[in-house]
Coordinates of C-alpha atoms and ligand atoms in Angstrom, one line a residue:
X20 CA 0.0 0.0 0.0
X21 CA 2.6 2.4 1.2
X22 CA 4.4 1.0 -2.2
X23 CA 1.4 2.4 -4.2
X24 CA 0.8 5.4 -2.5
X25 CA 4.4 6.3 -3.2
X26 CA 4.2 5.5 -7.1
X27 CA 0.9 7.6 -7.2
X28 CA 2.6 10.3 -5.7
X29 CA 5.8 10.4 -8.0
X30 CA 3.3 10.2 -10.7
X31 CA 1.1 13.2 -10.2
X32 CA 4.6 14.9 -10.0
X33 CA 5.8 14.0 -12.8
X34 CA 2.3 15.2 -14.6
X35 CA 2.2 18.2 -13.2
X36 CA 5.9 19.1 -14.2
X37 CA 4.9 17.4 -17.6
X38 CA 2.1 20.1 -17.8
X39 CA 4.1 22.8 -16.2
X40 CA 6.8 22.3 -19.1
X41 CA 5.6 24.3 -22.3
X42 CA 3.3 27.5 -22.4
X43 CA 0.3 26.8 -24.9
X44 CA -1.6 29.3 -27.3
X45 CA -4.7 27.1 -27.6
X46 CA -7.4 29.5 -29.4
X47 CA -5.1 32.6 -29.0
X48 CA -5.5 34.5 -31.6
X49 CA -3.3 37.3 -33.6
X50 CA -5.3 40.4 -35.1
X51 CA -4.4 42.6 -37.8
X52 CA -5.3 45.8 -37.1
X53 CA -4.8 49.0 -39.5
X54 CA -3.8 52.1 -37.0
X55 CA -3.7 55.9 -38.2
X56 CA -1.3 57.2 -35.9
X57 CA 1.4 56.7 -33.1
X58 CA -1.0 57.2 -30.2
X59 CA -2.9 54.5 -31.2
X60 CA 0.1 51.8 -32.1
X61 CA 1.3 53.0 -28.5
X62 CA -2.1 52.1 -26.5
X63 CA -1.6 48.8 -28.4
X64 CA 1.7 48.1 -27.3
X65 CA 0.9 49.5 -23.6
X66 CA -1.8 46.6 -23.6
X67 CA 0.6 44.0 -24.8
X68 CA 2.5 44.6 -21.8
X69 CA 0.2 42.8 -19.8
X70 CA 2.4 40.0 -21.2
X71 CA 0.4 36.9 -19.9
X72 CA -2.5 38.0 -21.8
X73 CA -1.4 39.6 -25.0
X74 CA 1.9 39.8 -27.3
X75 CA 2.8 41.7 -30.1
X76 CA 4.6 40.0 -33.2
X77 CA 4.9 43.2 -35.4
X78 CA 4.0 47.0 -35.0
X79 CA 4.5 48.7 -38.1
X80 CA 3.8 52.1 -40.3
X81 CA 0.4 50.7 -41.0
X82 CA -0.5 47.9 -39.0
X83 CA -0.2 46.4 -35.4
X84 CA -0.1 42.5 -35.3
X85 CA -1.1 41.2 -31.9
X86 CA -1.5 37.9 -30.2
X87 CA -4.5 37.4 -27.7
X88 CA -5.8 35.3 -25.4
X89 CA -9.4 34.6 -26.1
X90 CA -10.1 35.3 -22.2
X91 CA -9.3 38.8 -23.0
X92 CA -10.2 39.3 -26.8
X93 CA -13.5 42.0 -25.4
X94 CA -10.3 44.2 -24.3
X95 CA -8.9 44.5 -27.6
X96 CA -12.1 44.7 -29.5
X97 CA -13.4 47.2 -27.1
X98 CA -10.1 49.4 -28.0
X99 CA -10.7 48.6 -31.9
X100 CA -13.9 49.8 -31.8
X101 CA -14.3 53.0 -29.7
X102 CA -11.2 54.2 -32.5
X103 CA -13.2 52.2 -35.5
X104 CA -10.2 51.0 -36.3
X105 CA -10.1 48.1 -39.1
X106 CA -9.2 44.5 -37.6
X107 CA -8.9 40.9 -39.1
X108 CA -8.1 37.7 -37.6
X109 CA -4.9 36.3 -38.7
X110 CA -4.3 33.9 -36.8
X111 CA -7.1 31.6 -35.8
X112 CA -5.1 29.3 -33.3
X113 CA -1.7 30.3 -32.7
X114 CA -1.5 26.7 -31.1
X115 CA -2.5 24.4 -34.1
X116 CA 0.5 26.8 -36.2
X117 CA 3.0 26.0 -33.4
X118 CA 1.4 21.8 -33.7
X119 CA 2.0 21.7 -37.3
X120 CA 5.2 22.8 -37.4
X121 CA 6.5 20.1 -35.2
X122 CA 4.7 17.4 -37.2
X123 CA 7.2 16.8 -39.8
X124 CA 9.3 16.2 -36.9
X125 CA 8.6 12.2 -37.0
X126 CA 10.6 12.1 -40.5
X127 CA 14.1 12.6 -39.3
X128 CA 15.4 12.7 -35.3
X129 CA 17.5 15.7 -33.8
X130 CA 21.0 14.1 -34.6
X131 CA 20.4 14.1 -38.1
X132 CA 20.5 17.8 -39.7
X133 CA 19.2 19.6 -42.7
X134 CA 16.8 22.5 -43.6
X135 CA 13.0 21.0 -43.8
X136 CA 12.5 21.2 -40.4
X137 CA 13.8 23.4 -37.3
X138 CA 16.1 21.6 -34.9
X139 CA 16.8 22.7 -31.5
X140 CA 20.6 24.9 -30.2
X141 CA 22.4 20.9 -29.5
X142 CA 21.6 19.9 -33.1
X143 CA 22.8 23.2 -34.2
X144 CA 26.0 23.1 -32.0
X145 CA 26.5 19.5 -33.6
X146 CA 26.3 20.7 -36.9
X147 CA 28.9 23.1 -36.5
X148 CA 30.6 20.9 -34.9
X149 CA 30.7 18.5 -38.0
X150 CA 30.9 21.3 -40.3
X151 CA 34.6 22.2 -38.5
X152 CA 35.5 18.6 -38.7
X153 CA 34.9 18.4 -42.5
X154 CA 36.3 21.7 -43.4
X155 CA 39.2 22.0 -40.8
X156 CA 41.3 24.3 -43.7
X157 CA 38.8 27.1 -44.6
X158 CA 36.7 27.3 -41.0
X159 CA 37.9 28.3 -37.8
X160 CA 35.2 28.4 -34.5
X161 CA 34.7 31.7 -32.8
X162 CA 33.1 31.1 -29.4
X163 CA 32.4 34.9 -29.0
X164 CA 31.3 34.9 -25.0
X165 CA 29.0 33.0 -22.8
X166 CA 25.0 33.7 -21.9
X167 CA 23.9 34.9 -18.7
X168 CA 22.3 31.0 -18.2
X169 CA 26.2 30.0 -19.2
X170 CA 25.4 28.9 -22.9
X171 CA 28.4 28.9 -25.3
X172 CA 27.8 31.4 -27.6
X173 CA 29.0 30.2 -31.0
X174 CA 30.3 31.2 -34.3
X175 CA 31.9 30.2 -37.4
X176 CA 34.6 32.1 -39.6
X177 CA 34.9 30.9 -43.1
X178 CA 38.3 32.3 -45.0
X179 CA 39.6 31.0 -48.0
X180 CA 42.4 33.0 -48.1
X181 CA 44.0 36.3 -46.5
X182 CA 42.8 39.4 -47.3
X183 CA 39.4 38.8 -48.2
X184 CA 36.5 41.8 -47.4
X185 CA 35.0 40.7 -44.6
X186 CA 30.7 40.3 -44.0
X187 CA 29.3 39.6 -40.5
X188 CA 26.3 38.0 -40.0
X189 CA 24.0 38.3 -36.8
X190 CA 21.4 35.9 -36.5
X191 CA 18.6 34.7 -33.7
X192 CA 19.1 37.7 -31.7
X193 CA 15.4 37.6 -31.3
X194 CA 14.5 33.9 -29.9
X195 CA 11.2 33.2 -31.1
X196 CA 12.7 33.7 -35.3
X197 CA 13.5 30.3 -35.7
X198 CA 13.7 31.2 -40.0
X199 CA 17.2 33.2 -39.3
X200 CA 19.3 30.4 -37.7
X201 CA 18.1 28.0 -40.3
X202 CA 18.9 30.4 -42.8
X203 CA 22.2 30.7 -41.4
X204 CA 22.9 27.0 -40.8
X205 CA 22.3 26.5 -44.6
X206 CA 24.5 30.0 -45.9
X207 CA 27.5 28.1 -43.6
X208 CA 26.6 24.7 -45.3
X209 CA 26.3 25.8 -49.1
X210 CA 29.5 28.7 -48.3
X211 CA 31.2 25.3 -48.0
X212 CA 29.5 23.0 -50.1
X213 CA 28.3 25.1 -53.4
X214 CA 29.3 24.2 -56.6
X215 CA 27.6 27.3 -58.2
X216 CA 30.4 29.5 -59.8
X217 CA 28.7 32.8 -58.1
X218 CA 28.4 31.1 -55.1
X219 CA 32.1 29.6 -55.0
X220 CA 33.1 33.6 -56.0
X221 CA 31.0 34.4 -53.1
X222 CA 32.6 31.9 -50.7
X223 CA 36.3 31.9 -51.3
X224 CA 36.4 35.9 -52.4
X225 CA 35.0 37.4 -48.8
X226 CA 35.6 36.2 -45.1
X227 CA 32.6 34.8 -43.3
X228 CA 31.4 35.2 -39.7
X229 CA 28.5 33.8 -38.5
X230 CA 26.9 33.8 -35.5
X231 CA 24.0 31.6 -35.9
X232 CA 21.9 32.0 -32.8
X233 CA 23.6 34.8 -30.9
X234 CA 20.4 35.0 -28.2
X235 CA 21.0 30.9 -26.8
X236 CA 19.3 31.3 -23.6
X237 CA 16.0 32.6 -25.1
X238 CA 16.2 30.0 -28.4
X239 CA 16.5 27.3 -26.0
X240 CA 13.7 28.8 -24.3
X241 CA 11.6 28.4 -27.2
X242 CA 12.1 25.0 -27.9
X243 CA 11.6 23.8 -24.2
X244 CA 8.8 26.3 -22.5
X245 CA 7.7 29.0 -25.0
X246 CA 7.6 29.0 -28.8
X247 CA 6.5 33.5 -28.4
X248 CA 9.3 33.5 -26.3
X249 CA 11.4 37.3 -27.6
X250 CA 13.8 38.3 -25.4
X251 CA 16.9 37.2 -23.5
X252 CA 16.1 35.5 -19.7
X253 CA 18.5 37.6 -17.5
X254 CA 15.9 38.3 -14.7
X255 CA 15.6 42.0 -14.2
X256 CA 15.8 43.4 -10.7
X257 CA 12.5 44.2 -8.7
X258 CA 10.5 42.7 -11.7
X259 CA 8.6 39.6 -12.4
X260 CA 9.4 40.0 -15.8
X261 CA 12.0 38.2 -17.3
X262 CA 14.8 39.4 -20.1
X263 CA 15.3 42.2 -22.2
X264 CA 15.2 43.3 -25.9
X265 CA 18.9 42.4 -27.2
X266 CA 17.9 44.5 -30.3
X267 CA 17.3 47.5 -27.9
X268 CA 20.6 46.7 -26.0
X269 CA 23.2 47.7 -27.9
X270 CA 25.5 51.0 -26.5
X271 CA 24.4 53.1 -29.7
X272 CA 21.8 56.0 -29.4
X273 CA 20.4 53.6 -26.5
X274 CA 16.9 54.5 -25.0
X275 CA 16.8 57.9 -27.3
X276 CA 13.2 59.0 -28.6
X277 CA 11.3 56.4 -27.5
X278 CA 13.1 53.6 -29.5
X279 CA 12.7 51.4 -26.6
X280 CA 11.0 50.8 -23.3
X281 CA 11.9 51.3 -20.1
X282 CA 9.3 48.9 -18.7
X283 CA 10.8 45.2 -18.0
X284 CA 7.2 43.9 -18.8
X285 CA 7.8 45.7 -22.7
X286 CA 8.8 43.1 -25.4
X287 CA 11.1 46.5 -25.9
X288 CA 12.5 46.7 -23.1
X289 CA 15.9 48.1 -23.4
X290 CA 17.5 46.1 -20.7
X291 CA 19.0 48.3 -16.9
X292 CA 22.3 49.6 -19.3
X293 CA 23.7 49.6 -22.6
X294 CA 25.5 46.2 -22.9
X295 CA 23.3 44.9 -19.7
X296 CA 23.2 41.6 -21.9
X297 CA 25.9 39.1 -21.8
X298 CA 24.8 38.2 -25.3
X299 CA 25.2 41.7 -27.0
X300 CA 28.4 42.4 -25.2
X301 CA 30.1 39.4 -26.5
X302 CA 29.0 39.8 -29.9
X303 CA 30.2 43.8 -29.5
X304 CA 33.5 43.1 -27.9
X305 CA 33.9 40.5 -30.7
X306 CA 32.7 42.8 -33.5
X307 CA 35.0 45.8 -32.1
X308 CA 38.2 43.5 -32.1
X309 CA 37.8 43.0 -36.2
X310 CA 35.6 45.7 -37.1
X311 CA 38.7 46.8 -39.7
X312 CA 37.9 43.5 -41.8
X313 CA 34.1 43.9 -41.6
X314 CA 32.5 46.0 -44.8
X315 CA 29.0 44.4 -44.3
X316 CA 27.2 43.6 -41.5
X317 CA 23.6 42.1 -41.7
X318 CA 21.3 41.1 -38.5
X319 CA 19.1 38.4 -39.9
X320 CA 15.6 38.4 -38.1
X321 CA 11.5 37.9 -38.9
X322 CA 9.1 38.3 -40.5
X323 CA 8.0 41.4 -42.8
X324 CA 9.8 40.9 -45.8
X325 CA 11.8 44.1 -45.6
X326 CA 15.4 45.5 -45.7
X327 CA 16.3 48.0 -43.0
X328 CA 19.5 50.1 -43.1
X329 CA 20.2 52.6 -40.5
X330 CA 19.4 55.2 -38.7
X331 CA 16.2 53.2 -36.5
X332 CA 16.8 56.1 -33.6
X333 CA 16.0 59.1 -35.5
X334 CA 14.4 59.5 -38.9
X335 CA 17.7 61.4 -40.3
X336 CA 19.2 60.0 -43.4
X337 CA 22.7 58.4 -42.7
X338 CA 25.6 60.2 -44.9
X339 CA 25.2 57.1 -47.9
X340 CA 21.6 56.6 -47.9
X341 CA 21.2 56.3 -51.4
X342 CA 24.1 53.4 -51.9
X343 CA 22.3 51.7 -48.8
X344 CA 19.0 51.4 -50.8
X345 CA 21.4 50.2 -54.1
X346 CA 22.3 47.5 -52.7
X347 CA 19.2 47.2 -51.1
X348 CA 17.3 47.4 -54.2
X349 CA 19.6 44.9 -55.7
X350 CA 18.6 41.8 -53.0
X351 CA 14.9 42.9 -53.3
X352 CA 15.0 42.7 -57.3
X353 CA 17.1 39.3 -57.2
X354 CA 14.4 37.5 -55.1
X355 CA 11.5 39.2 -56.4
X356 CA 13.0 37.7 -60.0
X357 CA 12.7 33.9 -58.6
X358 CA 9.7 31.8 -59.6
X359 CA 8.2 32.3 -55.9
X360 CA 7.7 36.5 -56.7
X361 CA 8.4 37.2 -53.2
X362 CA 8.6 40.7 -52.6
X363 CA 10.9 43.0 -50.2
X364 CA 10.8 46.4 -49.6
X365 CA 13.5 48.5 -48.2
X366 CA 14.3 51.4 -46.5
X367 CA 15.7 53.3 -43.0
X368 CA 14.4 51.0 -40.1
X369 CA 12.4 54.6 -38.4
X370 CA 11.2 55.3 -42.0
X371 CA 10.1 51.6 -43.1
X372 CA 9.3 50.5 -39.4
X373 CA 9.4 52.3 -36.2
X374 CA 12.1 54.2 -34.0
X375 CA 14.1 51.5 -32.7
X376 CA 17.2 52.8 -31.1
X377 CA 20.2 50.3 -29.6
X378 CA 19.7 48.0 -32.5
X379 CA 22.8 46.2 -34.0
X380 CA 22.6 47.9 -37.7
X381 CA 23.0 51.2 -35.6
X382 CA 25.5 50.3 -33.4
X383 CA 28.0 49.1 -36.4
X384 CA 27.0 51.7 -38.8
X385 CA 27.4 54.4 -36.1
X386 CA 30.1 53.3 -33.5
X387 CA 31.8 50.7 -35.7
X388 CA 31.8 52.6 -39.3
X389 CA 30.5 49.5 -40.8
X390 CA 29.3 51.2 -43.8
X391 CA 26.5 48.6 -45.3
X392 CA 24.8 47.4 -42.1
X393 CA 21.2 46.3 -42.4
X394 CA 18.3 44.3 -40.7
X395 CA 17.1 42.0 -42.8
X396 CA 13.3 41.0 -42.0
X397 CA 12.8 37.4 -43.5
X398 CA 9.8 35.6 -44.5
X399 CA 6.6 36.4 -44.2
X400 CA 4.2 39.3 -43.9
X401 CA 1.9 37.6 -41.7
X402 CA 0.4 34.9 -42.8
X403 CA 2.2 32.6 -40.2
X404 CA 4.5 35.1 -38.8
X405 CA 7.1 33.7 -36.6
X406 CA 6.0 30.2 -36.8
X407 CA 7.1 29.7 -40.7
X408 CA 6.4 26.5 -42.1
X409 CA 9.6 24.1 -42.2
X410 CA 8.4 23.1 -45.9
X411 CA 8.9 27.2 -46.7
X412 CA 12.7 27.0 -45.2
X413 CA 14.5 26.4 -48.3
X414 CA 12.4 28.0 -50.9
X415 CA 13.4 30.6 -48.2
X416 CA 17.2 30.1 -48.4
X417 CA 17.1 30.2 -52.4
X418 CA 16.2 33.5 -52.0
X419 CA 18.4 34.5 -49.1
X420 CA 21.6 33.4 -51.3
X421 CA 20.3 35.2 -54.5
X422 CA 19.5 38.2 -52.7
X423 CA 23.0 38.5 -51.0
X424 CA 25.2 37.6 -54.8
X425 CA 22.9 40.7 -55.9
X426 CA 23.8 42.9 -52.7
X427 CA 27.4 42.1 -52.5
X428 CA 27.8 42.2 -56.4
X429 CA 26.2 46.1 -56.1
X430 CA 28.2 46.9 -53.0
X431 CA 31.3 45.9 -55.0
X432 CA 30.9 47.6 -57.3
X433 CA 29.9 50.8 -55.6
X434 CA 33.3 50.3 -53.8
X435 CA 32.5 49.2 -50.2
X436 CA 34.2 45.9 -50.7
X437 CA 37.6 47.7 -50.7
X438 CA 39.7 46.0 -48.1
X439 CA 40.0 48.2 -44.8
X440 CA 43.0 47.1 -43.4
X441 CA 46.6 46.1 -43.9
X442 CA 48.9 43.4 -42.6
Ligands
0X9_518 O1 12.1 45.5 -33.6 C1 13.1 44.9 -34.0 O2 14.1 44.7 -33.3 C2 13.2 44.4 -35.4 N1 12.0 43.8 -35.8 S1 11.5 42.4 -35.2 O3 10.1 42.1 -35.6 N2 12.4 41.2 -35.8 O4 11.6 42.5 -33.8 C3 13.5 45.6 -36.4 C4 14.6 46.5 -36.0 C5 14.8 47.5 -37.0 N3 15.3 48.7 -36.4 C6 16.6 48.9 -36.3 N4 17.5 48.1 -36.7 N5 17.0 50.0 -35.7
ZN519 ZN1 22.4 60.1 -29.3
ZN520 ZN1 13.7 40.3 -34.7

């Protein structure tokens, strides 16, 4: 009896921690609502804050997208309607999105790797890990620092040979954009790999560095708690909240004209000081020790389907606006010319976007005179958002390597791929 009473007990504990372990979005919905003006995009984002209840995937010129828990749907519509402001589900069931992207999981495990479905940061780490054992002559491992939960944070440099321009890539700084790192995981693979002349030019003419997920606390996050999960997880003093914005953290402009939040509960939240982040200080500090052989740095995060070049803390041109939307230009027409049409826009992150200040395009352009530094938003403009079908992932990369030969081909020959430094 005692025996049974014991296995009953160990069992309810294990359910409940089984229950406890990942947040679910059962009927929560995301709404696309049109907004005329800033008050009104701010109210939203002030209700968002109550972050149990409501999160905001995108808040742009036009429209706020926002996730809701149907509990609390009469709060929003009561909002939408006072303002008659336009709104359309577009989301049904955040939940079912998050299901069915796991349910091609049952076709290959985690040790295996490839691009047609998302694996979590050990598979990742294992890859590179492979990648370094097959390449040992061209890749060297950059571990650039550790994560405030003690994470490696891990990159890859690809060099041919000495001298090459060099093109930084930042990716997963947000946790809940699985696209970017499986972006990047495949750009490191067919870097390597390609037997495309443009993409062997590509590869062996330029130095690579990659950070595939720089933000490893809050991506592992995702894949064991919560998909939505955004930020970092420091914990932030005198708050239940938990992380900040790393894309708000960077010691550039930081906190200027309302380009962040100062409230922990924000998914903007700026973070207690510039560089607050373990994450973004080891990704600056490596940046700042080789920023004379960077000439391009690009951030990769999702969705929106847009190119952003600096400034995001004010709306004032930077000095080469116009060769920033070349280049630009260039990666928008390359993938718009692929059979799948997809279309980017471009522009300055405050003009195409919102005032974000402390981002990383800002802080390279700005403090590290990286001269073409952009955000690139990935696939899509809403349709699934954050939680991007797997089968989309290398359509997604076809375009993601002919946009970058078109934006590295223009930016060479505008003269930015002149080498900065000497030995
Ligand atoms: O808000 C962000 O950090 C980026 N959008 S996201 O939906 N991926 O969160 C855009 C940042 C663009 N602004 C600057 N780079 N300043
Ligand atoms: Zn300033
Ligand atoms: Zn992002």
């Amino acid at each position: 009896m005692k025996n049974l009473l014991w296995v009953l007990a160990s069992l309810a504990v294990l359910l409940a921690i089984g229950c406890a372990e990942k947040v679910r979005y059962d009927n929560f919905k995301v709404f696309k609502i049109k907004t005329k003006n800033v008050e009104q995009r701010k109210w939203l984002e002030q209700l968002a804050s109550d972050s149990e209840n409501f999160n905001l995937w995108h808040s742009g010129k036009e429209e706020v997208h926002i996730m809701v828990n149907p509990q609390k749907l009469i709060n929003l519509q009561n909002y939408t309607r006072s303002y008659s402001l336009p709104m359309e589900v577009m989301v049904s069931n955040v939940q079912s999105l998050i299901d069915g992207e796991q349910s091609t999981r049952s076709t290959d495990d985690d040790s295996s790797f490839g691009w047609t479905r998302y694996y979590p940061l050990s598979a990742i780490e294992a890859f590179l890990d492979d990648i370094h054992a097959k390449y040992p002559s061209v890749t060297s491992a950059i571990d650039i620092g550790t994560s405030y939960e003690g994470r490696k944070i891990r990159g890859i440099k690809i060099s041919y040979k000495e001298g090459n321009p060099g093109i930084f890539i930042e990716s997963n700084i947000h946790a809940r954009e699985w696209i970017t790192s499986a972006t990047a995981t495949w750009l490191i693979n067919e870097l390597l790999t390609s037997t495309d002349e443009k993409v062997r030019n590509l590869a062996e003419n330029h130095d690579w560095y990659i950070v595939p997920v720089l933000n490893v606390d809050g991506f592992a996050y995702t894949h064991t708690t919560d998909r939505m999960w955004r930020k970092t997880r420091q914990p932030v003093n005198f708050s239940s909240c938990i992380g900040a914005d790393p894309n708000r953290n960077y010691d550039s402009h930081w906190m200027e004209n309302n380009g962040a939040s100062a409230n922990p509960c924000s998914e903007t939240y700026a973070g207690t000081s510039p560089f607050s982040e373990p994450e973004i200080k080891a990704l600056a500090d490596y940046v700042a020790s080789i920023k004379d052989r960077l000439n391009i740095m690009l951030a990769f995060h999702s969705y929106s389907q847009v190119l952003l070049s600096p400034y995001g803390w004010t709306a004032d041109l930077p000095s080469n606006f116009d060769d920033l939307m070349a280049v630009a230009k260039a990666y928008a027409d390359a993938v718009e010319s692929l059979p799948y049409g997809t279309v980017y826009t471009y522009g300055t992150s405050s003009g195409a976007m919102y005032f974000a200040s402390g981002a990383t395009n800002d802080w390279a352009y700005s403090e590290q005179d990286i001269l073409l530094s952009f955000t690139i938003e990935f696939r899509d403009t809403g349709r699934y958002g954050f939680i991007l079908p797997p089968i989309q992932i290398l359509p997604h990369c076809e375009e993601t390597m002919a946009g970058l030969l078109a934006f590295v081909e223009k930016a060479d020959e505008l003269g930015y791929l002149n080498v900065k430094y000497t030995f």
